[in-house]
């Protein structure tokens, strides 16, 4: 039996898992990334954790062959992190080389969103499709684009459809642009939408729950109240869905894919989101592309980070 | 020596060429498509023309092996035209099968924009690049997207970035949507921009040349006057370029390509267009994607239709 290793490196925490050959997680743990101590420290502690996890299920490092490593940021040639923005490890950081030196194992590095997408392709909702788009929506929004069963990279940064400009007069985005799709379609985005909307429309369940402290509204509060038919929350979700329909519609026109999969934290509200998206798609996408596409919810969900990284090692 | 055959099937006219193995046109002609007579008639006349052209340069049908056929509309699997909109030949029209039955040669069918893009990849401005986007701008705007040296098709209709919605309050588009990029960035689009603008700003060289008949303005008039520093024309071109920068910027964020190539009739005004696009790109694209990309003008230009179709037959 073959075992897989998936490492999901994040700005704050890093998730590490040992998986069976069907990508089921056998054991996992989360460690602090502590990137300020430098990449050698972080990668060494990751490798120590992998060995510890293996030992806990009576395996040794001889039972694993390849390590899959998902990292936020543009990744080129499954090796180089062009801008390690979340880690201050400098530009063109060769994550593959360092991890291989430490572990003496083959290491496959990929952008975390592309890793998730490959996970969905090999073990999740995109299985059996040649052309798929996986859209994780959480603190941000991005896309993993599968063409002929491969995730496209461009020169490393492909997939950043969250920075298509949706409203040139909109909010400033963390990326430096203004009015990006992500300023609305993300956890922060919908919270900002809600704050603006409730100031103009101070009524309804959501308003009454948070009127003393709008700062405490989180995305899930909005979706829960919308599901409970709070009219104000429904209107906020409707605006969110129209923006997402613009984004997905643009991707449909460009890629004419077989399937679009919503992933990430907000995909837990899949039903209400996809209903709103379908309502607005005919404003933003060609009929032929709408007729061709299916929609689905992520199957990997909260385990997408580890499973996606592990799936990088599967041929 | 090997010879290539390229057929560029259009709604009104069809261009047919015989080319050498370096994709130089040896002889060509244009015939009326006359699609109302049905596909058998059209394809038979195309084959007759190919044989006639071969004879004129002392070749026979034994000197050719494969025919490349570019057709407007969504093409699947190098065979099926899913919607033969310009021809009324019905949906899911198998162009490959019919042409092979008539010619007894292998026929490779492709969407005309993708054919042009493959031409630029093999013999033009995209040569040597793995990831390129070719954008023909003429009566419409579309894109041929090269990933790992192949043109992506999706389920047949990929590349229709001209129908990303740029201005939801904009003009109705021929596709049925409203405010598509194409309603501004196309030959008709810039003419409409000009008419609207001149009604509000009745001055300048362009205005004085056409004030008695704004209907006679064509795209090239606007670009010529802009090059001659007519302030009004410069402002019209500026709006056109900002819209195009939105479109190209969106593609840069999504694909992070090595090169973007402007093609089609309006690419003759490449210098002035690309200057305006570069001015506005920082509003619409991530810096990393702007830094990575080069721009170039089509090398195939007016011969792109025949050369693109012929290039389909080159391995």
Coordinates of C-alpha atoms in Angstrom, one line a residue:
Chain A
X1 CA 0.0 0.0 0.0
X2 CA 1.2 3.5 -0.9
X3 CA 0.8 6.5 1.4
X4 CA 0.5 10.1 0.4
X5 CA 1.7 13.2 2.2
X6 CA 0.0 16.6 1.9
X7 CA 1.3 19.8 3.4
X8 CA -0.9 23.0 3.2
X9 CA 1.4 25.8 4.1
X10 CA -0.5 28.9 5.3
X11 CA 0.5 32.3 6.5
X12 CA -0.3 31.5 10.1
X13 CA -0.8 27.7 10.3
X14 CA 0.4 24.8 8.3
X15 CA -1.7 21.6 8.0
X16 CA 0.1 18.3 7.5
X17 CA -1.6 15.0 6.7
X18 CA -0.7 11.4 5.9
X19 CA -3.3 9.8 3.5
X20 CA -4.0 6.5 2.0
X21 CA -3.8 6.0 -1.8
X22 CA -7.5 7.0 -2.2
X23 CA -6.7 10.3 -0.6
X24 CA -8.4 9.6 2.7
X25 CA -6.7 11.3 5.6
X26 CA -5.3 8.8 8.1
X27 CA -3.8 11.3 10.5
X28 CA -3.2 15.0 10.4
X29 CA -2.0 17.9 12.5
X30 CA -1.7 21.6 12.3
X31 CA 1.5 23.5 13.4
X32 CA 2.3 27.2 13.5
X33 CA 4.1 28.3 10.4
X34 CA 6.2 30.8 12.2
X35 CA 7.6 32.0 8.9
X36 CA 9.6 34.8 10.6
X37 CA 12.1 32.2 11.8
X38 CA 12.9 31.6 8.2
X39 CA 12.1 28.8 5.7
X40 CA 14.7 26.4 6.9
X41 CA 13.1 26.4 10.4
X42 CA 9.6 26.1 9.0
X43 CA 10.4 23.3 6.6
X44 CA 12.4 21.4 9.1
X45 CA 9.5 21.5 11.6
X46 CA 7.2 20.4 8.8
X47 CA 9.4 17.4 8.1
X48 CA 9.7 16.6 11.8
X49 CA 5.9 16.6 12.0
X50 CA 5.6 14.3 9.0
X51 CA 7.9 11.8 10.6
X52 CA 6.0 12.1 13.9
X53 CA 2.7 11.5 12.2
X54 CA 4.1 8.5 10.3
X55 CA 5.4 7.1 13.6
X56 CA 2.0 7.5 15.2
X57 CA 0.4 5.2 12.6
X58 CA 3.4 2.7 12.7
X59 CA 5.0 3.9 9.4
X60 CA 8.4 5.2 8.7
X61 CA 9.8 7.7 6.2
X62 CA 10.5 4.7 3.9
X63 CA 6.8 4.3 3.5
X64 CA 6.5 7.6 1.6
X65 CA 8.0 8.7 -1.7
X66 CA 6.7 12.1 -2.6
X67 CA 5.6 15.1 -0.6
X68 CA 2.9 17.5 -2.0
X69 CA 3.3 21.1 -0.8
X70 CA 0.6 23.7 -1.4
X71 CA 1.6 27.4 -0.9
X72 CA -0.3 30.6 -1.4
X73 CA 1.2 32.8 -4.1
X74 CA 2.3 32.4 -7.7
X75 CA 4.2 29.1 -8.1
X76 CA 6.2 28.3 -11.2
X77 CA 7.3 24.9 -12.6
X78 CA 6.2 23.2 -9.4
X79 CA 9.2 24.7 -7.7
X80 CA 9.6 28.4 -7.4
X81 CA 7.4 30.7 -5.3
X82 CA 7.7 33.9 -7.3
X83 CA 6.4 36.2 -4.6
X84 CA 6.2 34.6 -1.1
X85 CA 4.1 37.5 0.1
X86 CA 2.7 35.7 3.2
X87 CA 6.1 34.6 4.4
X88 CA 8.7 37.3 3.7
X89 CA 11.0 34.7 2.3
X90 CA 11.8 36.9 -0.7
X91 CA 11.0 36.6 -4.3
X92 CA 11.7 33.5 -6.4
X93 CA 12.0 31.3 -3.4
X94 CA 12.8 27.7 -4.4
X95 CA 10.5 25.8 -2.1
X96 CA 11.1 22.5 -3.9
X97 CA 14.9 22.6 -3.6
X98 CA 14.8 23.5 0.1
X99 CA 12.2 20.9 1.0
X100 CA 14.0 18.2 -1.0
X101 CA 17.3 19.0 0.7
X102 CA 15.7 18.7 4.1
X103 CA 13.6 15.6 3.4
X104 CA 15.6 13.7 0.8
X105 CA 12.2 13.0 -0.8
X106 CA 10.8 14.2 -4.1
X107 CA 8.7 17.4 -3.4
X108 CA 6.0 18.8 -5.7
X109 CA 5.1 22.4 -5.0
X110 CA 2.0 24.1 -6.3
X111 CA -0.1 27.2 -5.6
X112 CA -2.6 26.2 -3.0
X113 CA -5.7 27.0 -5.1
X114 CA -4.3 24.9 -8.0
X115 CA -3.6 22.1 -5.5
X116 CA -7.2 22.2 -4.3
X117 CA -8.4 22.1 -7.9
X118 CA -6.2 19.1 -8.7
X119 CA -7.6 17.5 -5.5
X120 CA -11.2 18.0 -6.8
X121 CA -10.1 16.7 -10.2
X122 CA -8.6 13.5 -8.9
X123 CA -10.7 12.8 -5.9
X124 CA -13.6 15.2 -5.7
X125 CA -16.4 17.0 -7.6
X126 CA -14.4 17.5 -10.8
X127 CA -13.6 13.8 -11.3
X128 CA -14.3 12.6 -14.8
X129 CA -14.3 16.1 -16.3
X130 CA -11.6 17.4 -18.7
X131 CA -12.4 21.1 -18.3
X132 CA -13.4 22.4 -14.9
X133 CA -13.2 25.6 -12.9
X134 CA -12.8 25.4 -9.1
X135 CA -13.6 28.6 -7.3
X136 CA -12.7 28.8 -3.6
X137 CA -14.4 31.6 -1.8
X138 CA -13.2 32.5 1.7
X139 CA -11.1 35.4 2.8
X140 CA -10.5 35.9 -0.9
X141 CA -11.7 34.5 -4.1
X142 CA -9.6 32.8 -6.8
X143 CA -9.9 30.1 -9.4
X144 CA -8.2 26.9 -10.3
X145 CA -8.7 26.3 -14.0
X146 CA -8.5 22.7 -15.3
X147 CA -7.9 22.4 -19.1
X148 CA -7.5 18.9 -20.5
X149 CA -7.1 17.6 -16.9
X150 CA -4.3 19.9 -16.1
X151 CA -4.3 23.0 -13.9
X152 CA -3.1 26.1 -15.9
X153 CA -0.3 28.2 -14.3
X154 CA 0.7 30.8 -16.9
X155 CA 3.9 32.2 -15.6
X156 CA 2.8 31.2 -12.1
X157 CA 0.0 33.6 -11.2
X158 CA -2.9 32.3 -13.5
X159 CA -6.3 32.0 -11.9
X160 CA -6.6 35.4 -10.2
X161 CA -10.1 36.1 -11.6
X162 CA -11.0 37.6 -8.2
X163 CA -9.1 40.7 -9.4
X164 CA -11.2 41.3 -12.5
X165 CA -12.5 44.8 -11.9
X166 CA -16.3 44.6 -11.2
X167 CA -16.9 48.1 -10.1
X168 CA -14.3 50.7 -10.9
X169 CA -15.8 53.0 -8.3
X170 CA -15.8 50.3 -5.7
X171 CA -13.6 49.7 -2.6
X172 CA -9.9 49.5 -2.6
X173 CA -8.7 45.9 -2.8
X174 CA -5.7 44.5 -0.9
X175 CA -4.0 43.9 -4.3
X176 CA -3.7 47.6 -5.0
X177 CA -6.5 47.7 -7.5
X178 CA -10.0 49.3 -7.0
X179 CA -13.3 47.5 -7.2
X180 CA -12.0 44.0 -7.8
X181 CA -14.6 41.2 -7.7
X182 CA -12.9 40.1 -4.4
X183 CA -14.0 43.3 -2.7
X184 CA -17.6 42.0 -2.9
X185 CA -17.3 38.2 -3.4
X186 CA -15.4 37.1 -0.3
X187 CA -16.0 36.8 3.4
X188 CA -14.9 40.3 4.0
X189 CA -16.6 41.5 0.9
X190 CA -20.1 40.4 1.9
X191 CA -19.5 41.8 5.4
X192 CA -18.7 45.2 4.0
X193 CA -21.7 44.9 1.7
X194 CA -23.8 44.2 4.7
X195 CA -22.5 47.1 6.8
X196 CA -23.1 49.5 4.0
X197 CA -26.6 48.1 3.3
X198 CA -27.7 48.1 6.9
X199 CA -26.7 51.7 7.4
X200 CA -29.1 52.6 4.6
X201 CA -31.7 50.0 5.6
X202 CA -31.7 49.7 9.4
X203 CA -34.2 46.9 9.7
X204 CA -34.7 43.1 9.7
X205 CA -33.3 40.3 11.8
X206 CA -29.7 40.8 10.8
X207 CA -29.9 44.5 11.7
X208 CA -31.6 43.9 15.0
X209 CA -29.0 41.2 16.0
X210 CA -26.0 43.5 15.3
X211 CA -27.3 47.1 15.5
X212 CA -25.2 47.8 18.6
X213 CA -22.1 46.5 16.9
X214 CA -22.1 46.1 13.2
X215 CA -18.4 45.3 13.4
X216 CA -19.3 41.8 14.8
X217 CA -21.1 40.7 11.6
X218 CA -19.5 37.7 10.0
X219 CA -20.3 36.2 6.6
X220 CA -22.1 33.2 8.0
X221 CA -24.5 35.4 10.0
X222 CA -25.6 36.9 6.7
X223 CA -26.1 33.6 5.0
X224 CA -28.0 32.1 8.0
X225 CA -30.4 35.0 8.2
X226 CA -30.9 34.9 4.4
X227 CA -31.8 31.2 4.6
X228 CA -34.3 32.2 7.3
X229 CA -35.8 34.6 4.9
X230 CA -34.6 37.8 6.5
X231 CA -35.4 40.3 3.7
X232 CA -32.4 42.5 4.3
X233 CA -30.0 39.6 4.4
X234 CA -31.6 38.2 1.2
X235 CA -30.9 41.5 -0.5
X236 CA -27.3 41.5 0.6
X237 CA -26.8 37.9 -0.6
X238 CA -28.5 38.9 -3.9
X239 CA -25.9 41.6 -4.5
X240 CA -23.1 39.2 -3.6
X241 CA -24.6 36.7 -6.1
X242 CA -24.9 39.2 -8.9
X243 CA -21.2 40.1 -8.6
X244 CA -20.3 36.4 -8.5
X245 CA -22.5 35.8 -11.5
X246 CA -20.5 38.5 -13.3
X247 CA -17.3 36.7 -12.4
X248 CA -18.5 33.2 -13.2
X249 CA -20.2 34.5 -16.4
X250 CA -16.9 36.0 -17.6
X251 CA -15.1 32.7 -17.0
X252 CA -17.9 30.8 -18.8
X253 CA -17.5 33.0 -21.9
X254 CA -13.7 32.6 -21.8
X255 CA -13.5 28.8 -21.0
X256 CA -16.8 27.2 -21.9
X257 CA -16.1 24.6 -19.2
X258 CA -18.1 21.5 -18.4
X259 CA -18.4 22.2 -14.7
X260 CA -17.9 25.0 -12.1
X261 CA -17.3 23.9 -8.5
X262 CA -17.7 26.3 -5.6
X263 CA -15.2 25.6 -2.8
X264 CA -13.8 27.3 0.3
X265 CA -15.5 28.4 3.5
X266 CA -18.4 30.1 1.8
X267 CA -19.3 27.0 -0.3
X268 CA -21.0 25.8 2.8
X269 CA -23.8 28.1 1.8
X270 CA -23.7 26.5 -1.7
X271 CA -27.5 26.2 -2.2
X272 CA -28.4 29.8 -1.6
X273 CA -25.3 31.1 -3.5
X274 CA -25.8 29.0 -6.6
X275 CA -29.5 29.9 -6.8
X276 CA -28.6 33.6 -6.9
X277 CA -25.8 33.0 -9.4
X278 CA -28.1 31.1 -11.8
X279 CA -30.6 33.9 -11.6
X280 CA -28.0 36.5 -12.8
X281 CA -25.9 34.4 -15.2
X282 CA -28.1 35.2 -18.2
X283 CA -26.9 38.9 -17.8
X284 CA -23.3 38.0 -17.9
X285 CA -22.7 34.8 -20.0
X286 CA -23.5 33.6 -23.5
X287 CA -26.4 31.2 -23.6
X288 CA -24.4 28.4 -25.2
X289 CA -21.9 28.5 -22.3
X290 CA -24.7 28.5 -19.7
X291 CA -26.4 25.6 -21.4
X292 CA -23.1 23.6 -21.4
X293 CA -22.1 24.1 -17.8
X294 CA -22.9 22.1 -14.6
X295 CA -22.5 23.4 -11.1
X296 CA -21.4 21.5 -8.0
X297 CA -20.2 22.0 -4.5
X298 CA -16.7 21.1 -3.5
X299 CA -16.4 17.5 -2.2
X300 CA -13.1 18.1 -0.3
X301 CA -14.4 21.1 1.7
X302 CA -12.5 21.6 4.9
X303 CA -10.0 18.9 4.0
X304 CA -9.2 20.5 0.6
X305 CA -5.9 21.9 1.7
X306 CA -4.3 18.7 2.8
X307 CA -6.1 16.5 0.2
X308 CA -5.2 18.9 -2.6
X309 CA -1.6 19.0 -1.7
X310 CA -1.5 15.2 -1.4
X311 CA -3.2 14.8 -4.8
X312 CA -0.3 16.6 -6.4
X313 CA 1.8 13.5 -5.8
X314 CA -0.7 11.2 -7.6
X315 CA -0.1 10.5 -11.3
Chain B
X1 CA 8.4 19.5 -50.8
X2 CA 5.1 19.5 -48.9
X3 CA 2.2 21.9 -49.6
X4 CA -0.5 23.2 -47.3
X5 CA -4.1 24.1 -48.0
X6 CA -5.9 26.7 -45.9
X7 CA -9.6 27.5 -46.3
X8 CA -11.1 30.4 -44.4
X9 CA -14.9 30.0 -44.6
X10 CA -16.7 33.2 -44.0
X11 CA -20.4 34.2 -43.9
X12 CA -20.1 36.0 -47.3
X13 CA -16.8 35.0 -48.9
X14 CA -14.4 32.1 -48.5
X15 CA -10.7 32.5 -49.0
X16 CA -8.7 29.5 -50.2
X17 CA -5.0 29.3 -50.5
X18 CA -2.2 26.8 -51.4
X19 CA 0.9 27.4 -49.3
X20 CA 4.5 26.1 -49.0
X21 CA 5.6 24.2 -46.0
X22 CA 6.8 27.5 -44.4
X23 CA 3.2 28.8 -44.6
X24 CA 3.9 31.3 -47.5
X25 CA 0.9 31.7 -49.7
X26 CA 1.8 30.5 -53.3
X27 CA -1.6 31.2 -54.8
X28 CA -5.0 32.1 -53.4
X29 CA -8.5 33.0 -54.4
X30 CA -11.8 34.2 -52.8
X31 CA -15.1 32.7 -53.8
X32 CA -18.6 33.5 -52.6
X33 CA -19.7 31.2 -49.8
X34 CA -23.4 31.2 -51.0
X35 CA -24.3 29.1 -47.9
X36 CA -28.0 29.3 -48.8
X37 CA -27.3 26.7 -51.4
X38 CA -26.4 24.2 -48.7
X39 CA -23.1 22.9 -47.4
X40 CA -22.6 20.2 -50.1
X41 CA -22.7 22.9 -52.7
X42 CA -20.4 25.2 -50.8
X43 CA -17.9 22.5 -49.9
X44 CA -17.9 21.1 -53.4
X45 CA -17.1 24.5 -54.9
X46 CA -14.3 24.9 -52.3
X47 CA -12.8 21.6 -53.4
X48 CA -13.1 22.6 -57.1
X49 CA -11.3 25.8 -56.3
X50 CA -8.5 24.0 -54.4
X51 CA -8.0 21.7 -57.4
X52 CA -8.1 24.7 -59.8
X53 CA -5.5 26.5 -57.7
X54 CA -3.3 23.4 -57.6
X55 CA -3.5 23.1 -61.4
X56 CA -2.5 26.7 -61.8
X57 CA 0.8 26.1 -60.1
X58 CA 1.4 22.7 -61.8
X59 CA 0.4 20.6 -58.8
X60 CA -2.3 17.9 -58.4
X61 CA -4.4 16.8 -55.6
X62 CA -1.8 14.1 -54.9
X63 CA 0.5 16.9 -53.8
X64 CA -1.6 17.7 -50.8
X65 CA -2.5 15.5 -47.8
X66 CA -4.5 17.5 -45.4
X67 CA -6.9 20.5 -45.6
X68 CA -7.2 23.0 -42.8
X69 CA -10.7 24.6 -42.5
X70 CA -11.4 27.7 -40.3
X71 CA -15.1 28.4 -39.6
X72 CA -16.7 31.1 -37.4
X73 CA -18.7 29.6 -34.5
X74 CA -18.0 27.1 -31.8
X75 CA -16.1 24.1 -33.1
X76 CA -15.7 20.9 -31.1
X77 CA -13.1 18.1 -31.5
X78 CA -11.8 19.6 -34.8
X79 CA -15.0 18.4 -36.5
X80 CA -18.4 19.6 -35.3
X81 CA -19.7 23.2 -35.7
X82 CA -22.1 23.4 -32.7
X83 CA -23.9 26.4 -34.0
X84 CA -23.3 27.3 -37.7
X85 CA -24.9 30.7 -37.1
X86 CA -23.5 32.4 -40.1
X87 CA -24.6 29.6 -42.5
X88 CA -28.0 28.3 -41.4
X89 CA -26.6 24.7 -41.7
X90 CA -28.2 23.7 -38.5
X91 CA -26.6 22.9 -35.1
X92 CA -23.9 20.2 -34.6
X93 CA -23.0 20.3 -38.3
X94 CA -20.2 17.8 -39.0
X95 CA -18.0 19.9 -41.3
X96 CA -15.1 17.5 -41.1
X97 CA -17.1 14.5 -42.2
X98 CA -18.7 16.3 -45.2
X99 CA -15.5 17.8 -46.4
X100 CA -13.6 14.5 -46.1
X101 CA -16.4 12.7 -48.1
X102 CA -16.1 15.3 -50.8
X103 CA -12.3 15.6 -51.0
X104 CA -11.1 12.1 -49.8
X105 CA -8.5 14.0 -47.9
X106 CA -8.0 14.4 -44.1
X107 CA -9.7 17.6 -43.0
X108 CA -9.0 19.5 -39.8
X109 CA -11.7 21.9 -38.8
X110 CA -11.3 24.7 -36.2
X111 CA -13.0 27.9 -35.1
X112 CA -11.5 30.7 -37.2
X113 CA -10.1 32.7 -34.3
X114 CA -8.4 29.6 -32.9
X115 CA -7.0 28.9 -36.4
X116 CA -5.6 32.4 -36.6
X117 CA -4.0 31.9 -33.1
X118 CA -2.4 28.6 -34.1
X119 CA -1.1 30.4 -37.2
X120 CA 0.5 33.1 -35.0
X121 CA 1.9 30.3 -32.8
X122 CA 3.5 28.3 -35.5
X123 CA 4.4 31.0 -38.0
X124 CA 3.8 34.4 -36.5
X125 CA 4.2 36.6 -33.5
X126 CA 3.5 33.9 -30.9
X127 CA 6.3 31.6 -32.2
X128 CA 8.5 30.4 -29.3
X129 CA 5.9 31.1 -26.6
X130 CA 4.1 28.5 -24.6
X131 CA 1.3 30.7 -23.3
X132 CA -0.1 33.4 -25.5
X133 CA -3.3 35.2 -26.1
X134 CA -4.2 36.4 -29.6
X135 CA -6.9 39.0 -29.8
X136 CA -8.4 39.8 -33.2
X137 CA -10.3 43.0 -33.3
X138 CA -12.5 43.8 -36.3
X139 CA -16.2 43.6 -36.7
X140 CA -16.1 41.9 -33.3
X141 CA -13.5 41.0 -30.7
X142 CA -12.5 37.5 -29.6
X143 CA -9.5 35.7 -28.2
X144 CA -7.5 32.6 -29.1
X145 CA -5.9 31.3 -26.0
X146 CA -2.7 29.3 -26.2
X147 CA -1.9 27.2 -23.2
X148 CA 1.2 24.9 -23.4
X149 CA 1.3 25.5 -27.2
X150 CA -2.3 24.4 -27.7
X151 CA -5.4 26.5 -28.4
X152 CA -8.1 25.9 -25.7
X153 CA -11.6 25.0 -26.9
X154 CA -13.6 24.2 -23.8
X155 CA -16.8 22.6 -25.2
X156 CA -16.3 24.5 -28.4
X157 CA -17.0 28.1 -27.6
X158 CA -14.0 29.1 -25.4
X159 CA -12.3 32.4 -26.1
X160 CA -15.4 34.7 -26.1
X161 CA -13.9 37.3 -23.8
X162 CA -15.5 40.0 -26.0
X163 CA -18.8 39.2 -24.2
X164 CA -17.5 39.9 -20.7
X165 CA -19.8 42.6 -19.6
X166 CA -17.9 45.9 -19.3
X167 CA -20.8 48.3 -18.8
X168 CA -24.1 46.8 -17.6
X169 CA -25.8 50.0 -18.7
X170 CA -24.2 50.0 -22.1
X171 CA -25.5 49.1 -25.6
X172 CA -27.3 46.0 -26.5
X173 CA -24.9 43.5 -28.1
X174 CA -25.6 41.2 -31.0
X175 CA -25.1 38.2 -28.7
X176 CA -28.2 39.2 -26.7
X177 CA -26.3 40.5 -23.7
X178 CA -26.0 44.2 -22.8
X179 CA -22.8 46.2 -22.4
X180 CA -20.4 43.5 -23.6
X181 CA -16.8 44.6 -24.2
X182 CA -17.5 44.1 -28.0
X183 CA -20.1 46.9 -27.9
X184 CA -17.1 49.3 -27.5
X185 CA -14.0 47.4 -28.6
X186 CA -14.8 46.6 -32.2
X187 CA -15.0 48.5 -35.5
X188 CA -18.7 49.2 -34.9
X189 CA -18.1 49.8 -31.2
X190 CA -15.6 52.7 -31.7
X191 CA -17.9 54.2 -34.4
X192 CA -20.8 54.2 -32.0
X193 CA -18.5 55.7 -29.3
X194 CA -17.5 58.4 -31.8
X195 CA -21.1 59.2 -32.8
X196 CA -22.2 59.6 -29.2
X197 CA -19.1 61.6 -28.4
X198 CA -19.4 64.0 -31.3
X199 CA -23.0 64.7 -30.6
X200 CA -21.9 66.0 -27.1
X201 CA -18.6 67.5 -28.4
X202 CA -19.3 68.9 -31.9
X203 CA -15.7 70.1 -32.7
X204 CA -12.4 69.0 -34.1
X205 CA -11.2 67.5 -37.4
X206 CA -13.2 64.3 -37.2
X207 CA -16.4 66.3 -36.5
X208 CA -15.8 68.8 -39.2
X209 CA -15.1 66.0 -41.7
X210 CA -18.4 64.2 -41.0
X211 CA -20.7 66.7 -39.4
X212 CA -23.1 66.4 -42.3
X213 CA -23.2 62.7 -42.2
X214 CA -22.0 61.0 -39.0
X215 CA -23.2 57.7 -40.4
X216 CA -20.3 57.7 -42.7
X217 CA -17.7 57.5 -40.0
X218 CA -15.6 54.3 -40.1
X219 CA -13.2 53.1 -37.5
X220 CA -10.1 53.9 -39.5
X221 CA -11.2 57.6 -39.8
X222 CA -11.1 57.8 -36.0
X223 CA -7.6 56.2 -35.7
X224 CA -6.2 58.3 -38.5
X225 CA -7.4 61.6 -37.0
X226 CA -6.2 60.5 -33.6
X227 CA -2.7 59.9 -35.0
X228 CA -2.9 63.4 -36.4
X229 CA -3.6 64.7 -32.9
X230 CA -7.2 65.6 -33.3
X231 CA -8.2 66.1 -29.7
X232 CA -11.7 64.7 -30.1
X233 CA -10.5 61.6 -31.9
X234 CA -7.9 61.1 -29.2
X235 CA -10.5 61.1 -26.5
X236 CA -12.6 58.5 -28.4
X237 CA -9.6 56.3 -28.9
X238 CA -8.8 56.8 -25.2
X239 CA -12.2 55.4 -24.1
X240 CA -11.8 52.5 -26.6
X241 CA -8.4 51.8 -25.1
X242 CA -9.6 51.9 -21.5
X243 CA -12.3 49.3 -22.3
X244 CA -9.7 47.1 -24.1
X245 CA -7.4 47.5 -21.1
X246 CA -10.3 46.2 -18.9
X247 CA -10.6 43.2 -21.2
X248 CA -6.9 42.5 -21.6
X249 CA -6.3 43.2 -17.9
X250 CA -9.0 40.6 -17.0
X251 CA -7.2 38.0 -19.2
X252 CA -3.8 38.8 -17.7
X253 CA -5.2 38.2 -14.2
X254 CA -6.7 34.9 -15.4
X255 CA -4.0 33.6 -17.6
X256 CA -0.7 35.3 -16.6
X257 CA 0.5 34.8 -20.2
X258 CA 3.9 35.5 -21.7
X259 CA 2.5 37.5 -24.6
X260 CA -0.6 39.2 -25.9
X261 CA -0.9 39.7 -29.7
X262 CA -3.4 42.2 -31.3
X263 CA -4.7 41.0 -34.6
X264 CA -7.6 41.7 -37.0
X265 CA -8.4 44.8 -39.0
X266 CA -7.9 47.2 -36.1
X267 CA -4.4 45.9 -35.3
X268 CA -3.2 48.1 -38.1
X269 CA -3.5 50.9 -35.6
X270 CA -1.4 48.8 -33.2
X271 CA 0.9 51.6 -31.9
X272 CA -1.8 54.0 -30.8
X273 CA -4.0 51.2 -29.4
X274 CA -1.3 49.6 -27.4
X275 CA -0.1 52.9 -26.0
X276 CA -3.6 53.6 -24.6
X277 CA -4.0 50.0 -23.3
X278 CA -0.7 50.2 -21.4
X279 CA -1.8 53.5 -19.9
X280 CA -4.9 51.9 -18.4
X281 CA -3.7 48.4 -17.6
X282 CA -2.6 49.3 -14.0
X283 CA -6.2 49.9 -13.2
X284 CA -7.3 46.5 -14.4
X285 CA -4.5 44.0 -13.9
X286 CA -2.2 42.7 -11.1
X287 CA 1.3 44.2 -11.3
X288 CA 2.9 40.8 -11.4
X289 CA 0.9 39.9 -14.5
X290 CA 1.6 43.3 -16.2
X291 CA 5.3 42.9 -15.5
X292 CA 5.3 39.4 -17.0
X293 CA 3.6 40.2 -20.3
X294 CA 4.9 41.4 -23.7
X295 CA 2.8 42.8 -26.4
X296 CA 3.1 42.4 -30.1
X297 CA 1.2 43.0 -33.3
X298 CA 0.0 40.1 -35.5
X299 CA 2.5 39.0 -38.1
X300 CA 0.0 37.3 -40.3
X301 CA -2.3 40.3 -40.5
X302 CA -4.6 40.2 -43.6
X303 CA -3.4 36.7 -44.5
X304 CA -4.2 35.3 -41.0
X305 CA -7.4 33.6 -42.2
X306 CA -5.7 31.4 -44.9
X307 CA -2.4 31.0 -43.0
X308 CA -4.2 30.1 -39.8
X309 CA -6.3 27.5 -41.4
X310 CA -3.3 26.1 -43.2
X311 CA -1.3 26.0 -40.0
X312 CA -3.9 23.6 -38.5
X313 CA -2.4 20.9 -40.7
X314 CA 1.1 21.4 -39.5
X315 CA 2.2 19.1 -36.6

